[in-house]
Amino acid sequence: CTNCNCPAVVLRVASAERRAPNKMAYQLYRNTTIGNTLQESLDELIQSQQITPQLALQVLLQFDKAINNALATRVRNRLNFKGHLRTYRFCDNVWTFVLNDMEFRDVADIIRVDKVKIVACDGKASAGGTRDD
């Protein structure tokens, strides 16, 4: 969250349909560890004048497409969770939930967290909010 210290979980609602190649990909994953590391590396390359800012932007756009595609097509794990809903919001086809006393379960493990923020986007929609249907 921007106003709290809870960990953020980014979910993408699975879709059997693929997004058209010319549609924009969600940029949510730029704020993950791998996305932040990529941006820091690109900033260093720009500062040392090894790449242009335009090339760095193209790399980030390719990252957005690749991470969205990988999560939509390669991740098959299931996770059950429950907790107490603190706040929720639906804006621009994106759900945001803040939950307290969370419990995440998979086949073998249980993880408990005091507070978590979940951002969920429709896998069938483009980043602009229009649907492929």
CSV table of C-alpha atoms in Angstrom, one decimal:
chain,number,residue,atom,x,y,z
A,1,CYS,CA,0.0,0.0,0.0
A,2,THR,CA,1.1,3.5,-0.4
A,3,ASN,CA,0.0,4.4,3.1
A,4,CYS,CA,0.9,1.2,5.0
A,5,ASN,CA,3.7,-1.3,5.2
A,6,CYS,CA,1.7,-4.4,4.1
A,7,PRO,CA,3.2,-6.6,1.4
A,8,ALA,CA,1.6,-6.3,-2.0
A,9,VAL,CA,0.4,-9.3,-3.9
A,10,VAL,CA,-0.4,-8.9,-7.6
A,11,LEU,CA,-2.9,-11.3,-9.1
A,12,ARG,CA,-3.9,-11.6,-12.7
A,13,VAL,CA,-7.2,-13.3,-13.4
A,14,ALA,CA,-6.4,-16.2,-15.7
A,15,SER,CA,-7.7,-16.2,-19.2
A,16,ALA,CA,-7.7,-18.9,-21.8
A,17,GLU,CA,-7.7,-16.2,-24.5
A,18,ARG,CA,-4.5,-14.5,-25.5
A,19,ARG,CA,-4.2,-10.8,-25.8
A,20,ALA,CA,-3.7,-9.4,-29.3
A,21,PRO,CA,0.0,-8.5,-29.8
A,22,ASN,CA,-0.7,-4.9,-30.5
A,23,LYS,CA,-2.5,-4.3,-27.1
A,24,MET,CA,-0.6,-2.8,-24.2
A,25,ALA,CA,0.5,-5.1,-21.4
A,26,TYR,CA,-0.1,-4.3,-17.7
A,27,GLN,CA,2.8,-2.5,-16.1
A,28,LEU,CA,2.0,-3.8,-12.6
A,29,TYR,CA,5.0,-6.1,-12.5
A,30,ARG,CA,7.5,-3.3,-12.8
A,31,ASN,CA,7.0,-2.8,-9.1
A,32,THR,CA,8.2,-6.3,-8.3
A,33,THR,CA,11.7,-7.3,-7.2
A,34,ILE,CA,12.7,-8.3,-10.8
A,35,GLY,CA,11.0,-5.2,-12.3
A,36,ASN,CA,12.7,-2.8,-9.9
A,37,THR,CA,16.0,-4.5,-10.5
A,38,LEU,CA,15.6,-4.2,-14.3
A,39,GLN,CA,14.7,-0.5,-13.9
A,40,GLU,CA,17.8,0.1,-11.7
A,41,SER,CA,20.0,-1.6,-14.2
A,42,LEU,CA,18.6,0.3,-17.1
A,43,ASP,CA,19.0,3.6,-15.1
A,44,GLU,CA,22.7,2.7,-14.6
A,45,LEU,CA,23.2,2.0,-18.3
A,46,ILE,CA,21.5,5.3,-19.2
A,47,GLN,CA,23.7,7.2,-16.7
A,48,SER,CA,26.9,5.6,-18.1
A,49,GLN,CA,25.6,6.5,-21.6
A,50,GLN,CA,25.7,2.9,-22.7
A,51,ILE,CA,22.0,2.9,-23.9
A,52,THR,CA,19.5,5.6,-24.7
A,53,PRO,CA,16.4,6.4,-22.6
A,54,GLN,CA,14.4,5.3,-25.7
A,55,LEU,CA,16.0,1.9,-25.7
A,56,ALA,CA,15.4,1.5,-21.9
A,57,LEU,CA,11.7,2.2,-22.5
A,58,GLN,CA,11.6,-0.4,-25.2
A,59,VAL,CA,13.2,-2.9,-22.9
A,60,LEU,CA,10.6,-2.1,-20.2
A,61,LEU,CA,7.8,-2.5,-22.7
A,62,GLN,CA,9.2,-5.9,-23.7
A,63,PHE,CA,9.4,-6.9,-20.0
A,64,ASP,CA,5.8,-5.9,-19.5
A,65,LYS,CA,4.7,-8.2,-22.4
A,66,ALA,CA,7.0,-11.1,-21.4
A,67,ILE,CA,6.0,-11.1,-17.7
A,68,ASN,CA,2.3,-10.9,-18.5
A,69,ASN,CA,2.6,-13.7,-21.1
A,70,ALA,CA,4.6,-15.9,-18.8
A,71,LEU,CA,2.2,-15.5,-15.9
A,72,ALA,CA,-0.8,-16.1,-18.1
A,73,THR,CA,0.6,-19.2,-19.8
A,74,ARG,CA,3.2,-20.9,-17.5
A,75,VAL,CA,2.0,-20.5,-13.9
A,76,ARG,CA,-0.3,-23.4,-12.9
A,77,ASN,CA,0.0,-23.3,-9.1
A,78,ARG,CA,-3.1,-22.9,-7.0
A,79,LEU,CA,-3.2,-21.1,-3.7
A,80,ASN,CA,-6.1,-20.7,-1.3
A,81,PHE,CA,-6.3,-17.7,1.0
A,82,LYS,CA,-8.6,-16.2,3.6
A,83,GLY,CA,-8.6,-13.1,5.8
A,84,HIS,CA,-10.6,-10.1,7.0
A,85,LEU,CA,-11.4,-7.5,4.3
A,86,ARG,CA,-10.3,-4.1,5.5
A,87,THR,CA,-10.9,-2.0,2.3
A,88,TYR,CA,-11.7,-2.6,-1.4
A,89,ARG,CA,-11.8,-0.5,-4.5
A,90,PHE,CA,-12.7,-1.1,-8.2
A,91,CYS,CA,-11.2,1.5,-10.6
A,92,ASP,CA,-10.3,1.2,-14.3
A,93,ASN,CA,-11.1,-2.5,-14.4
A,94,VAL,CA,-8.7,-3.2,-11.5
A,95,TRP,CA,-9.7,-4.5,-8.1
A,96,THR,CA,-7.7,-3.5,-5.0
A,97,PHE,CA,-8.2,-5.3,-1.7
A,98,VAL,CA,-6.5,-4.7,1.6
A,99,LEU,CA,-6.9,-7.6,4.0
A,100,ASN,CA,-5.9,-8.3,7.6
A,101,ASP,CA,-5.0,-11.6,9.4
A,102,MET,CA,-4.4,-13.4,6.1
A,103,GLU,CA,-3.8,-17.1,5.8
A,104,PHE,CA,-2.3,-18.5,2.5
A,105,ARG,CA,-2.5,-22.3,1.9
A,106,ASP,CA,-1.1,-24.5,-0.7
A,107,VAL,CA,-0.9,-28.3,-0.7
A,108,ALA,CA,1.9,-28.5,1.9
A,109,ASP,CA,2.3,-25.1,3.6
A,110,ILE,CA,0.3,-22.5,5.5
A,111,ILE,CA,1.6,-18.9,5.7
A,112,ARG,CA,0.1,-16.3,8.0
A,113,VAL,CA,0.5,-12.5,7.3
A,114,ASP,CA,-0.9,-9.6,9.4
A,115,LYS,CA,-1.8,-7.4,6.4
A,116,VAL,CA,-1.7,-7.8,2.6
A,117,LYS,CA,-2.7,-5.7,-0.4
A,118,ILE,CA,-4.0,-7.6,-3.5
A,119,VAL,CA,-4.3,-6.0,-6.9
A,120,ALA,CA,-6.3,-8.1,-9.4
A,121,CYS,CA,-6.6,-7.3,-13.1
A,122,ASP,CA,-8.9,-9.0,-15.6
A,123,GLY,CA,-6.7,-11.2,-17.8
A,124,LYS,CA,-9.1,-10.8,-20.8
A,125,ALA,CA,-8.8,-7.0,-20.7
A,126,SER,CA,-6.1,-4.8,-22.2
A,127,ALA,CA,-4.2,-2.3,-20.0
A,128,GLY,CA,-6.5,0.4,-21.4
A,129,GLY,CA,-9.5,-1.3,-19.8
A,130,THR,CA,-11.2,-2.6,-23.0
A,131,ARG,CA,-12.1,-6.2,-23.3
A,132,ASP,CA,-11.1,-8.6,-26.0
A,133,ASP,CA,-14.5,-10.3,-26.1
